[in-house]
C-alpha positions as a printed NumPy array, in Angstrom:
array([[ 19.562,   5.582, -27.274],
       [ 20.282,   8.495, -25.007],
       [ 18.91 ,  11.837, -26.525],
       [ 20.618,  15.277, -25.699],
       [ 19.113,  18.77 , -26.52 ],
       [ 18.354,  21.951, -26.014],
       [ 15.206,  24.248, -26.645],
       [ 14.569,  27.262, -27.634],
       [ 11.503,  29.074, -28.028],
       [ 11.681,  31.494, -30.768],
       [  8.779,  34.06 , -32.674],
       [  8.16 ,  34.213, -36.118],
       [ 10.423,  37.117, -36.967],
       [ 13.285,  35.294, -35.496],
       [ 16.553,  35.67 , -37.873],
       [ 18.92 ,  33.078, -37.126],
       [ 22.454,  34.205, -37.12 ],
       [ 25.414,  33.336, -38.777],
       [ 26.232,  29.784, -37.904],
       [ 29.664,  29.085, -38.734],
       [ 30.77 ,  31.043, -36.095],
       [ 30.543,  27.576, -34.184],
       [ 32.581,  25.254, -36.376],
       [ 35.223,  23.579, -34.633],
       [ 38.521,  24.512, -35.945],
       [ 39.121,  22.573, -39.286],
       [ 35.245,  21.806, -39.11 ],
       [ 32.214,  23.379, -40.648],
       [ 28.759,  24.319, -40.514],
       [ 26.608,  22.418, -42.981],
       [ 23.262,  22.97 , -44.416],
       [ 21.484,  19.589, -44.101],
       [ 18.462,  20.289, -45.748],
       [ 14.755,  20.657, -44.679],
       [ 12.31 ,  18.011, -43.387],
       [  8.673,  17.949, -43.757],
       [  7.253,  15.745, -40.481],
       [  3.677,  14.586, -39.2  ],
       [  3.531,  13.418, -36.272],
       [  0.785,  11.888, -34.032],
       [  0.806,  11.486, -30.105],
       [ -0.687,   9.012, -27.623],
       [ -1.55 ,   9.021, -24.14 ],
       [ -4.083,   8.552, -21.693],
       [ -7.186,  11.229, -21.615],
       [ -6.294,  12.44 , -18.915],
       [ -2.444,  13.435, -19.927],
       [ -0.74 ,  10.759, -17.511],
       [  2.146,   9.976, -19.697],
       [  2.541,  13.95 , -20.48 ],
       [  2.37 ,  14.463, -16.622],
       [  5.353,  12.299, -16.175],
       [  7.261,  13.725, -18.979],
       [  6.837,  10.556, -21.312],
       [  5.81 ,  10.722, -24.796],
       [  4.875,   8.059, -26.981],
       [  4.451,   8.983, -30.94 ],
       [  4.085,   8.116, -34.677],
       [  6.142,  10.257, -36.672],
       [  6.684,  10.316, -40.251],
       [  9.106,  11.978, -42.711],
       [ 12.335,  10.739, -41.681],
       [ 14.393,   7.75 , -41.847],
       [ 14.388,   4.894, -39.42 ],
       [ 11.129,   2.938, -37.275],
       [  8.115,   5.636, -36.899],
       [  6.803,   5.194, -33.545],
       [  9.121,   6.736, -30.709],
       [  8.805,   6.004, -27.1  ],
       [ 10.933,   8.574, -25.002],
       [ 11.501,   8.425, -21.506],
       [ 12.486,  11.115, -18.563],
       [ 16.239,  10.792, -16.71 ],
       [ 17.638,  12.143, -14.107],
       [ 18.57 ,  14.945, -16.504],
       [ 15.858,  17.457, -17.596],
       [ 17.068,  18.123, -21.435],
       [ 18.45 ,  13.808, -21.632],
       [ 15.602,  11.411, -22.264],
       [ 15.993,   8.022, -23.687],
       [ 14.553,   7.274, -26.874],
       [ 13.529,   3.579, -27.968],
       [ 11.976,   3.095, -31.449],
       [  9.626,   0.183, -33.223],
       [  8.099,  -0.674, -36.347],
       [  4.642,  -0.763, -36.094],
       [  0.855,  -0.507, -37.849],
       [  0.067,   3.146, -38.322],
       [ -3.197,   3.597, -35.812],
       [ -2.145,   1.494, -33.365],
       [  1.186,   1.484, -31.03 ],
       [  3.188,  -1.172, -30.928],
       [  2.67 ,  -3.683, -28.009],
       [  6.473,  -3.77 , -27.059],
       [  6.276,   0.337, -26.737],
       [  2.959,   0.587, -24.756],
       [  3.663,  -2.082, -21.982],
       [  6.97 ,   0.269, -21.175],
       [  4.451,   2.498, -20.263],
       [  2.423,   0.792, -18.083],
       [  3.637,   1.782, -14.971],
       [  2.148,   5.318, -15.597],
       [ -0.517,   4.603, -17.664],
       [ -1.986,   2.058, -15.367],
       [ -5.315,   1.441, -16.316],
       [ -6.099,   3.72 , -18.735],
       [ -6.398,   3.605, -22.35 ],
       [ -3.96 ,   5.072, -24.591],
       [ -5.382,   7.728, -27.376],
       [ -4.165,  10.145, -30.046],
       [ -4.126,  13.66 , -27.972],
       [ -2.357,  15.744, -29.864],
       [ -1.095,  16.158, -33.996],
       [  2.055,  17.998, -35.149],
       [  3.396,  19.127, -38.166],
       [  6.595,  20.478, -38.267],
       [  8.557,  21.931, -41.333],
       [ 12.589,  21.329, -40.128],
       [ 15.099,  23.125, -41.839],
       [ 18.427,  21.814, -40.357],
       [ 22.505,  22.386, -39.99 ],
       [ 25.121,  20.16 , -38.818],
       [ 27.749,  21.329, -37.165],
       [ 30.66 ,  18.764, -38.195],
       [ 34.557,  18.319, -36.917],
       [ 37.169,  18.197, -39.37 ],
       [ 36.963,  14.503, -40.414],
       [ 33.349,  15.367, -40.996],
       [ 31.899,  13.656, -38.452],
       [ 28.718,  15.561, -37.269],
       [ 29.089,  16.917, -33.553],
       [ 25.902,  18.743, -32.805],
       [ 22.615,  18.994, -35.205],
       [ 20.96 ,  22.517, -35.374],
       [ 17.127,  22.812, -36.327],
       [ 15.051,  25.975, -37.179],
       [ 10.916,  23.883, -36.147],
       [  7.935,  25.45 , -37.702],
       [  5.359,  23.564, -35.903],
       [  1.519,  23.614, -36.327],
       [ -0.873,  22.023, -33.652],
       [ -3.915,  19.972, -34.581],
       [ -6.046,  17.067, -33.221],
       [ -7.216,  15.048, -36.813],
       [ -8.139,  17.369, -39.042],
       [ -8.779,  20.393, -37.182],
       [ -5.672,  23.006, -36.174],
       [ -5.333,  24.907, -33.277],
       [ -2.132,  26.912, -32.901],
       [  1.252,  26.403, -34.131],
       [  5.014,  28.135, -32.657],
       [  8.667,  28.035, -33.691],
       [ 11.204,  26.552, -31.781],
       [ 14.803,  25.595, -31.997],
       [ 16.68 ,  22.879, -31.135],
       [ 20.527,  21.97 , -30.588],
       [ 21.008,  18.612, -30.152],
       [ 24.199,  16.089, -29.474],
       [ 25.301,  13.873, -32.312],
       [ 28.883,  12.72 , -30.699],
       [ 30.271,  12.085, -27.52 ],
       [ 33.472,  14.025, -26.13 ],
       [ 34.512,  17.77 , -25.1  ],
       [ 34.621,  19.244, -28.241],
       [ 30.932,  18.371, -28.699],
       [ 29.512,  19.585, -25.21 ],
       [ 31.551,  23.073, -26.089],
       [ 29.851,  23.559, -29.559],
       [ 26.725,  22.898, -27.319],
       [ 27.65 ,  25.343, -24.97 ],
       [ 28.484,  27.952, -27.757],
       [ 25.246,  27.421, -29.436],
       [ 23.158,  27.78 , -26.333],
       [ 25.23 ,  31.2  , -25.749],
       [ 24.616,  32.548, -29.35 ],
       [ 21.13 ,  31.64 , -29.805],
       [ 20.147,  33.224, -26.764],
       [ 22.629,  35.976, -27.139],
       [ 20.631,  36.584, -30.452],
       [ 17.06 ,  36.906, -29.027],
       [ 15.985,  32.988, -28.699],
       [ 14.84 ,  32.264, -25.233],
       [ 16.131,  29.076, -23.399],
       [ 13.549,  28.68 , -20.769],
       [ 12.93 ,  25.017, -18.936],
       [ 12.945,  21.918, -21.578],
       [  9.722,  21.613, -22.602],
       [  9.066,  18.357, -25.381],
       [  7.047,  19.669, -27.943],
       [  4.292,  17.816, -27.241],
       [  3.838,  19.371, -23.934],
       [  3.69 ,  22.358, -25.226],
       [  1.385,  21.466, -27.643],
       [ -1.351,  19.855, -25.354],
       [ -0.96 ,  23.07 , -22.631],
       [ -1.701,  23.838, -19.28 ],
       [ -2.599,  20.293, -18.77 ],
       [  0.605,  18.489, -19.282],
       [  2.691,  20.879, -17.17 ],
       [  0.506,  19.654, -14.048],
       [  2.354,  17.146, -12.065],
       [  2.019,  12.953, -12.009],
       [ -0.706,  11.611,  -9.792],
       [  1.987,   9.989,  -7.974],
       [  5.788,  11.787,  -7.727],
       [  7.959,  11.387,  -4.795],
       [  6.784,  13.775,  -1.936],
       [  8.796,  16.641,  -0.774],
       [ 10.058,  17.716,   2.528],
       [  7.197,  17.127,   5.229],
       [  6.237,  20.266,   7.463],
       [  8.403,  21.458,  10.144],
       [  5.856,  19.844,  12.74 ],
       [  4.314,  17.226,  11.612],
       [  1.622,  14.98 ,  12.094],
       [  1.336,  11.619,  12.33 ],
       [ -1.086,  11.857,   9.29 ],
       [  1.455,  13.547,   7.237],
       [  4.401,  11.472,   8.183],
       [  2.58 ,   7.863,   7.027],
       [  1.011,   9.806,   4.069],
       [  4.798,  10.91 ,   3.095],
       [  6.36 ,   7.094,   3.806],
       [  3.472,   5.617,   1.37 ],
       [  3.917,   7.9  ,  -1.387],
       [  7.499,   7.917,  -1.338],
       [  7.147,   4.224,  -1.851],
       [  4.491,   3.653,  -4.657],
       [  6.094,   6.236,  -6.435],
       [  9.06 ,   4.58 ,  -6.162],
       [  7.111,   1.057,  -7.035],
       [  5.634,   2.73 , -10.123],
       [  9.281,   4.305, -11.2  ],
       [ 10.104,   0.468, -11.   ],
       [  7.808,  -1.14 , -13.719],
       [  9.741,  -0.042, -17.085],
       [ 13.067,  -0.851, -15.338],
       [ 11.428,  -4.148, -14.182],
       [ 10.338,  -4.735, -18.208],
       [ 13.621,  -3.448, -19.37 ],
       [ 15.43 ,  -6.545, -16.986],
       [ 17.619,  -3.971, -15.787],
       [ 19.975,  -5.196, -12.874],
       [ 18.717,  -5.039,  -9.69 ],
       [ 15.219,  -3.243, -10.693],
       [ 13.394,  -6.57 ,  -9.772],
       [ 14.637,  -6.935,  -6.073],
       [ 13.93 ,  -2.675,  -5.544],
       [ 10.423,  -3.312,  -6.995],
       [  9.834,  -6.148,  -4.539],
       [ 11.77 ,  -4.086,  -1.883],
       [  8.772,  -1.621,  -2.065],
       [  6.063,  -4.106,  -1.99 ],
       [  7.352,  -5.006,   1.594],
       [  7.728,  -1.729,   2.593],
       [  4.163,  -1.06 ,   2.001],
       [  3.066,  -4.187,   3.667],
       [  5.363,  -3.206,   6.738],
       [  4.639,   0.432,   6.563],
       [  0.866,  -0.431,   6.443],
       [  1.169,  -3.132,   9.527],
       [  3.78 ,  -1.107,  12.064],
       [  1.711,   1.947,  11.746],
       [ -1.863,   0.376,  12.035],
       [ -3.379,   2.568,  14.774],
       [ -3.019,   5.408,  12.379],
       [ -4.436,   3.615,   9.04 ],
       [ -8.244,   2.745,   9.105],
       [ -8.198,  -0.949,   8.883],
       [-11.111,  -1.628,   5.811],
       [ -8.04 ,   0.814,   3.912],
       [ -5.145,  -0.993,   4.362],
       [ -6.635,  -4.047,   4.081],
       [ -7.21 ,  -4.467,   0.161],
       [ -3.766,  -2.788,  -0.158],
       [ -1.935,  -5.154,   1.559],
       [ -3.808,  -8.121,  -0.663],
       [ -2.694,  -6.171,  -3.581],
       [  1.171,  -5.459,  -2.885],
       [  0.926,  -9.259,  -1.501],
       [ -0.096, -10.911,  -4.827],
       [  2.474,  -8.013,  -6.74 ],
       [  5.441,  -9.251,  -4.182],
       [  4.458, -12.794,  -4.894],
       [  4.713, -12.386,  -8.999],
       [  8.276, -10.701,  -8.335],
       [  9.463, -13.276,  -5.855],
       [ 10.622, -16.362,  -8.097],
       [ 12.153, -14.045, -10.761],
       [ 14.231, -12.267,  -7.423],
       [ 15.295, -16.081,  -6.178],
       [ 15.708, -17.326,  -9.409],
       [ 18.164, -13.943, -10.084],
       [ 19.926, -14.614,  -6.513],
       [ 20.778, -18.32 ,  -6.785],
       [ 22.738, -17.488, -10.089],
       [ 24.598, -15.027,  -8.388],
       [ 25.176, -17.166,  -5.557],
       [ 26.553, -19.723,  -7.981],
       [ 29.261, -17.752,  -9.501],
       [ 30.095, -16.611,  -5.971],
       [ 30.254, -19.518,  -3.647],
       [ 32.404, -22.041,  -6.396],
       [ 35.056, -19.029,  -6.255],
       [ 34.762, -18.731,  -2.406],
       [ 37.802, -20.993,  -1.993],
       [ 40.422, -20.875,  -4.914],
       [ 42.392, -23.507,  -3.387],
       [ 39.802, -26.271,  -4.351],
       [ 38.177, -24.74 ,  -7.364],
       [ 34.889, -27.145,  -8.632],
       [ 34.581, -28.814, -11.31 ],
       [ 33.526, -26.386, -14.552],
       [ 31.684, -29.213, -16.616],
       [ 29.546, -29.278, -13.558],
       [ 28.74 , -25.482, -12.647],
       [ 28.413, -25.372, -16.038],
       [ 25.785, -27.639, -16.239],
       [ 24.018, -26.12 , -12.528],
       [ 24.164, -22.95 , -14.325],
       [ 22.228, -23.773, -17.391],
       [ 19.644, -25.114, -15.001],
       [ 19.459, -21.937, -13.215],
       [ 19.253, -20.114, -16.342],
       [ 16.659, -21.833, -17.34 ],
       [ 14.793, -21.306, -14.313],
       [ 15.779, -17.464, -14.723],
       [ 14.277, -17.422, -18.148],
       [ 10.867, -19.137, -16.318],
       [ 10.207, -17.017, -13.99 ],
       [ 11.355, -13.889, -16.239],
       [  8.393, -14.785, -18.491],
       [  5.922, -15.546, -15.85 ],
       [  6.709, -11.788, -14.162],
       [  6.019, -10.3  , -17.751],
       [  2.826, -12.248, -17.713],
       [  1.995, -11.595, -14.629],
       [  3.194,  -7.664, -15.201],
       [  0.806,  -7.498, -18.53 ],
       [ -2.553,  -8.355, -16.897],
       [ -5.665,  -6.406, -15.92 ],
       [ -5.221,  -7.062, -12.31 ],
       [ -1.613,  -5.687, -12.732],
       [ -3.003,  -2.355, -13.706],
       [ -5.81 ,  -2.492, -11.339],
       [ -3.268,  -2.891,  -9.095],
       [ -1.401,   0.432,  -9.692],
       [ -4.152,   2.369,  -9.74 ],
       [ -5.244,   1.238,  -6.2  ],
       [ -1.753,   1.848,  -4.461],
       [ -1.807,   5.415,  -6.711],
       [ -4.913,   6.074,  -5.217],
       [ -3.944,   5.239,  -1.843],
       [ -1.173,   7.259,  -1.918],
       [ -3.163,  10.203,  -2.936],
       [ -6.049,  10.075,  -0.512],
       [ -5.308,   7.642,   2.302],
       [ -7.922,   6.935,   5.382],
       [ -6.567,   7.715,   8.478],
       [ -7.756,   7.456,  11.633],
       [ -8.604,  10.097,  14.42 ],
       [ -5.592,   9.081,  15.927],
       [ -3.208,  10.377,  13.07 ],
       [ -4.094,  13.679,  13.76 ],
       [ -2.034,  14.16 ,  16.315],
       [  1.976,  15.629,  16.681],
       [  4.262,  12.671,  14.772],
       [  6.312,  12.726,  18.035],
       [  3.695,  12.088,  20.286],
       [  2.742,   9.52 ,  17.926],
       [  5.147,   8.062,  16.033],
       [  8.066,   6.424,  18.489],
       [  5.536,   4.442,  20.192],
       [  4.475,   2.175,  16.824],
       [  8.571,   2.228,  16.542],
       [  9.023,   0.863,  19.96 ],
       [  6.636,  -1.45 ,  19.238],
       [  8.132,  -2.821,  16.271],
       [ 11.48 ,  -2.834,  18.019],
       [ 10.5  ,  -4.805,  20.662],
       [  9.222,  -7.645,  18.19 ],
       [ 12.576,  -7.914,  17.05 ],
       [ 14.594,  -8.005,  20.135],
       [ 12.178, -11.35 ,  21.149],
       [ 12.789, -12.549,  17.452],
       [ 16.366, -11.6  ,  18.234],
       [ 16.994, -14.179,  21.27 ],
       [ 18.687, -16.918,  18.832],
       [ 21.274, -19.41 ,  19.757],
       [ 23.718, -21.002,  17.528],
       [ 21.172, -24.119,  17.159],
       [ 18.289, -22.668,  17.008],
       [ 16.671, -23.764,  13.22 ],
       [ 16.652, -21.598,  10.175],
       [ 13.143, -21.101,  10.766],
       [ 14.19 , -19.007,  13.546],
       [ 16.571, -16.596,  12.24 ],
       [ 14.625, -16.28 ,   9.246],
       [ 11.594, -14.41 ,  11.591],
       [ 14.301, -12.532,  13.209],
       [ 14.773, -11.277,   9.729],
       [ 11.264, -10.016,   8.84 ],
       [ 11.362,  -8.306,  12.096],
       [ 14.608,  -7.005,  11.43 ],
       [ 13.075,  -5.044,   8.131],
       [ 10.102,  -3.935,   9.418],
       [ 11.887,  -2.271,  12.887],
       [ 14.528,  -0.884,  10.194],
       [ 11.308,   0.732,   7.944],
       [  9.628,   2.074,  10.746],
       [ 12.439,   3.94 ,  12.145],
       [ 13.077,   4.771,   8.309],
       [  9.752,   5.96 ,   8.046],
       [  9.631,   8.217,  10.779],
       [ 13.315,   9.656,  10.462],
       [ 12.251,  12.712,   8.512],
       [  9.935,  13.741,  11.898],
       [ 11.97 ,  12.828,  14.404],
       [ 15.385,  13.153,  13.536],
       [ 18.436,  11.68 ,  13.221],
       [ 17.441,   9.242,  16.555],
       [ 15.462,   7.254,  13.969],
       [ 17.957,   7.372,  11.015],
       [ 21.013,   6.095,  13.503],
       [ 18.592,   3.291,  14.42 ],
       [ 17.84 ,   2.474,  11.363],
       [ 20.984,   2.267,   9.989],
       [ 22.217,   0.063,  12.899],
       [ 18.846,  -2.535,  11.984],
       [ 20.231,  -2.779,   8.441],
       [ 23.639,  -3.714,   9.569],
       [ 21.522,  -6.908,  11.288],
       [ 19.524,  -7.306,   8.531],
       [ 22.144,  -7.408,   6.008],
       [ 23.64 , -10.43 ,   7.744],
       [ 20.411, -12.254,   8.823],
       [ 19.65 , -12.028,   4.674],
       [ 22.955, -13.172,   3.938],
       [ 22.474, -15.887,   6.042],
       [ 18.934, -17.073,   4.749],
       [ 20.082, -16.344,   0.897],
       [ 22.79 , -19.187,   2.301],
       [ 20.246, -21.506,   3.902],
       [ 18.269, -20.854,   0.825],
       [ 20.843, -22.036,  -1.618],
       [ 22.463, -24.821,   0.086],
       [ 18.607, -26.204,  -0.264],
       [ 18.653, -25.572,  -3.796],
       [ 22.182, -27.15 ,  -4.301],
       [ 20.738, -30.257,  -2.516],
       [ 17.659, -30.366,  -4.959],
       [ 19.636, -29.691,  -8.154],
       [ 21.627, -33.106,  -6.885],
       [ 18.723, -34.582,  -6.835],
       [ 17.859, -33.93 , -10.344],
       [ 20.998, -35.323, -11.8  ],
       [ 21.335, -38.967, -10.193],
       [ 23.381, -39.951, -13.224],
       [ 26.124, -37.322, -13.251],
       [ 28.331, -38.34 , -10.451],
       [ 30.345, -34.89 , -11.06 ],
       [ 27.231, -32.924, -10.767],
       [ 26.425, -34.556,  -7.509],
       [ 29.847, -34.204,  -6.009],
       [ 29.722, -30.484,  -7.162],
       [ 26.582, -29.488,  -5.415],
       [ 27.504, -31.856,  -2.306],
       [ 30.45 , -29.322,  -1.763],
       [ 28.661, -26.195,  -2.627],
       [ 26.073, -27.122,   0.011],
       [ 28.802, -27.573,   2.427],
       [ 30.349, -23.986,   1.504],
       [ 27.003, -22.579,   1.705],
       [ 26.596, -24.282,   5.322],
       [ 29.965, -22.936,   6.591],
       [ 28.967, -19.422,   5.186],
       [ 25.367, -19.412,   7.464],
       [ 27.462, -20.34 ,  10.508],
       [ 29.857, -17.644,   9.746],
       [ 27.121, -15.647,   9.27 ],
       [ 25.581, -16.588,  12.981],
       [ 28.901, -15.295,  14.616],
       [ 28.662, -12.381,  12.697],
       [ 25.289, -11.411,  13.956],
       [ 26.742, -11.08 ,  17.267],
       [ 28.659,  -8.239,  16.516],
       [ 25.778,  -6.463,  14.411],
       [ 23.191,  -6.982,  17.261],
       [ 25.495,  -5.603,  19.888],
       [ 25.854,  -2.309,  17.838],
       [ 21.949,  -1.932,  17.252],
       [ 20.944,  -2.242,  20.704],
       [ 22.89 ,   0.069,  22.593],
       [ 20.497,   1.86 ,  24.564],
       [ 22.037,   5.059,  23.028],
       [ 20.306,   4.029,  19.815],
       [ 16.726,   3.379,  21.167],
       [ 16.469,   5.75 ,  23.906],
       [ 13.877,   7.819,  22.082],
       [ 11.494,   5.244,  21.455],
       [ 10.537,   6.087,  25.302],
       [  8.091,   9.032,  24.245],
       [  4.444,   8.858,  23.702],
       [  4.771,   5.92 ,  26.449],
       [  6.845,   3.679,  24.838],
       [  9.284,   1.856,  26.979],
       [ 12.664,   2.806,  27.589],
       [ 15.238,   0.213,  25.813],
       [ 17.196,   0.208,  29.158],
       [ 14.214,  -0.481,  31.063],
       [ 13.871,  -4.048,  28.955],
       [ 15.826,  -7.071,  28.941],
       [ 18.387,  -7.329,  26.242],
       [ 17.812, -10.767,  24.153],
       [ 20.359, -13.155,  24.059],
       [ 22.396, -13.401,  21.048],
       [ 24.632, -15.83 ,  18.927],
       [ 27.142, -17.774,  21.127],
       [ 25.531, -16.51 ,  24.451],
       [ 23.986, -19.753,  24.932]])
């Protein structure tokens, strides 16, 4: 459930004002009462949940499951709010592993205690349905038995979608402050509670813009936070099985391990080294969950690549089940995998690497000195991976692929230093990459199709059905071989990689240029 509101912070000798004023025509402005509610909050001792705008609670006094679990958007005053039953001293277990991703290691704890006397109006349209909810908080601050401060604040928040709803909110936000109540950033209440502590940021937040000249220190430092904070930001999507969060997660994971390997002159080796065993074994646990996620989609989308000669439903039917089966596998193997200790200890080292990474003498120096050479390097790897023929094996194309990604992240990684140079490139290496993993998700499934087969010897229909979807999936890899032509051709025009000649790195018109599909 999506939660809308505004705050306001208010003083004691705050009078609200007349109300009604923001009825709706043929609506009103009802008094709904007052609400007495306790409330207790957990996090980490160290505030990491607070520091990331999460809060996790027990409150009591009002209808509906006690503990509340409410997460940040992209929104500062929307959060999401998710609710469970659960035994009064301890949160519940499908709550606190959404947190995990920011909690990491640590322990959760109570932190902070409010009580909060809630006298409240509804502002209602004129069927009666309630638009907006107005509250009038009298909150006091304690940890167990012991207060420590209290304030007032108001709150305005959406009940009902639609216009008419966001303009009452507009016209309360307008009279409140209009009347003395000060709207200043949204603040949960727990934040304010705890202090000076909560406002301070996450351990890990995506980095802002790097310095106007900057090293090459500063421009691997700003690559590997960006990407564990985007790894972390992953986890409660990941747990939530929302679409697509699985293959971004694992995305990052080979970032890392590319990031970490293109740039290794500049990262002390003993460093990287436990990092890259780490984001290995995470990218491993994500890995059969992403295939098992692909080959379903590649189901659905290779029996409706040719209309003419549709397959047989009884038998997709059954390949599906088979595949969802295997979805529901690995889905439950990732949450296992997701809910142990070495999990965790996992976060905390990529957090901590992010923070305060090793680098070596040589990152010291100007990123532009530095930077094209590792580039270069990189690029090179894949213009030898990049010599394929029409018959050369999957094998082949395959390595062109991994190359592919980790020329396209370097360049990626060093765009924000060197300039659009790096971003052109590295847009051109997707366009490659994009077909070489079209054509290995191909290879990948035709194999599949042949092994399902295999596993049905007494279905005839079955057989027949994943005989032909092979041969689609075949026809789609060679397609997919022509089409690399094309993409190749656009990423190596020695426009593109001209830059990489700085710092010593060789000129791409001074090299060979690979041979590519069909040039055999």
């Amino acid at each position: 459930m999506r939660e809308e509101e505004l705050k306001f912070s208010v003083n004691d000798g705050f009078v609200l004002p007349e109300l009604a004023v923001l009825a709706p025509q043929g609506g009103e402005v009802v008094r709904a009462g007052t609400r007495r509610l306790s409330a207790t909050y957990y996090d980490s001792p160290d505030l990491r949940l607070a520091r990331s705008g999460v809060t996790l609670r027990r409150r009591t006094g009002e209808d509906g499951p006690p503990w509340h679990l409410k997460l940040p958007t992209a929104t500062a005053n929307v959060r999401e709010e998710l609710t469970a039953a659960g035994a009064p001293d301890t949160p519940p277990a499908e709550l606190a592993r959404l947190v995990t991703g920011w909690l990491r290691a640590a322990r959760l704890v109570p932190v902070v205690a409010l009580d909060t006397t809630r006298d409240v109006w509804q502002v209602r349209d004129r069927a009666g349905r309630p638009l907006v909810e107005l509250v009038d908080d009298a909150v006091t601050v304690g940890n167990g038995r012991q207060r420590t401060g209290g304030f007032r604040e108001l709150e305005v928040e959406r009940k009902a979608d639609g216009e008419l709803t966001a303009a009452v909110m507009r016209r309360a936000a307008t009279l409140l402050t209009e009347t003395g109540a000060s709207g200043d950033a949204f603040v949960p209440k727990a934040i304010r509670a705890l202090g000076p502590r909560a406002l301070e940021p996450p351990d890990i937040a995506a980095p802002g813009p790097l310095p106007r000249r900057p090293t090459g220190g500063e421009v691997v430092t700003h690559a590997l936070r960006r990407t564990v904070a985007r790894l972390i930001g992953y986890d409660v999507r990941v747990r939530r099985g929302e679409p697509d969060a699985v293959h971004q997660m694992r995305v990052c994971c080979r970032r890392l391990r590319s990031d970490l390997r293109v740039f290794a002159p500049l990262v002390d080796s003993d460093f990287a080294a436990p990092i890259i065993e780490h984001v290995r074994w995470l990218g491993g646990a994500l890995g059969e969950s992403r295939d098992a996620e692909v080959l379903r989609t590649r189901l659905s989308r290779t029996a409706a690549r040719d209309p003419l000669a549709p397959l047989d439903g009884h038998a997709l039917a059954v390949l599906d089940t088979d595949l969802a089966e295997r979805d529901r596998r690995a889905a439950h193997a990732l949450a296992g995998a997701m809910d142990t200790h070495r999990y965790a200890e996992s976060l905390e080292v990529l957090v901590e690497a992010a923070r305060h990474p090793r680098l070596t003498a040589r990152a010291r120096r100007p990123a532009t000195r530095t930077l094209p050479r590792q580039v270069a390097k990189a690029w090179r790897d894949l213009e030898t991976a990049a010599r394929l023929g029409p018959l050369d094996p999957d094998e082949a194309w395959h390595a062109a692929r991994i190359q592919a990604k980790r020329a396209r992240y370097a360049a990626e990684a060093v765009a924000p230093a060197t300039g659009k140079d790096a971003a052109r490139l590295a847009k051109a290496i997707a366009e490659v990459q994009d077909v070489l993993g079209e054509h290995h998700d191909a290879v990948i499934a035709a194999q599949h199709w042949a092994d399902l087969a295999a596993q049905h010897p007494d279905d005839p229909t079955v057989m027949i059905t994943c005989g032909r979807l092979v041969e689609r999936e075949r026809a789609a890899a060679r397609t997919d071989r022509a089409r690399f032509r094309h993409a190749w051709s656009r990423a190596a025009k020695p426009k593109r990689t001209r830059w990489l000649a700085a710092d010593g790195g060789v000129p791409a018109e001074a090299r060979p240029t690979p041979e590519v599909a069909g040039a055999r």
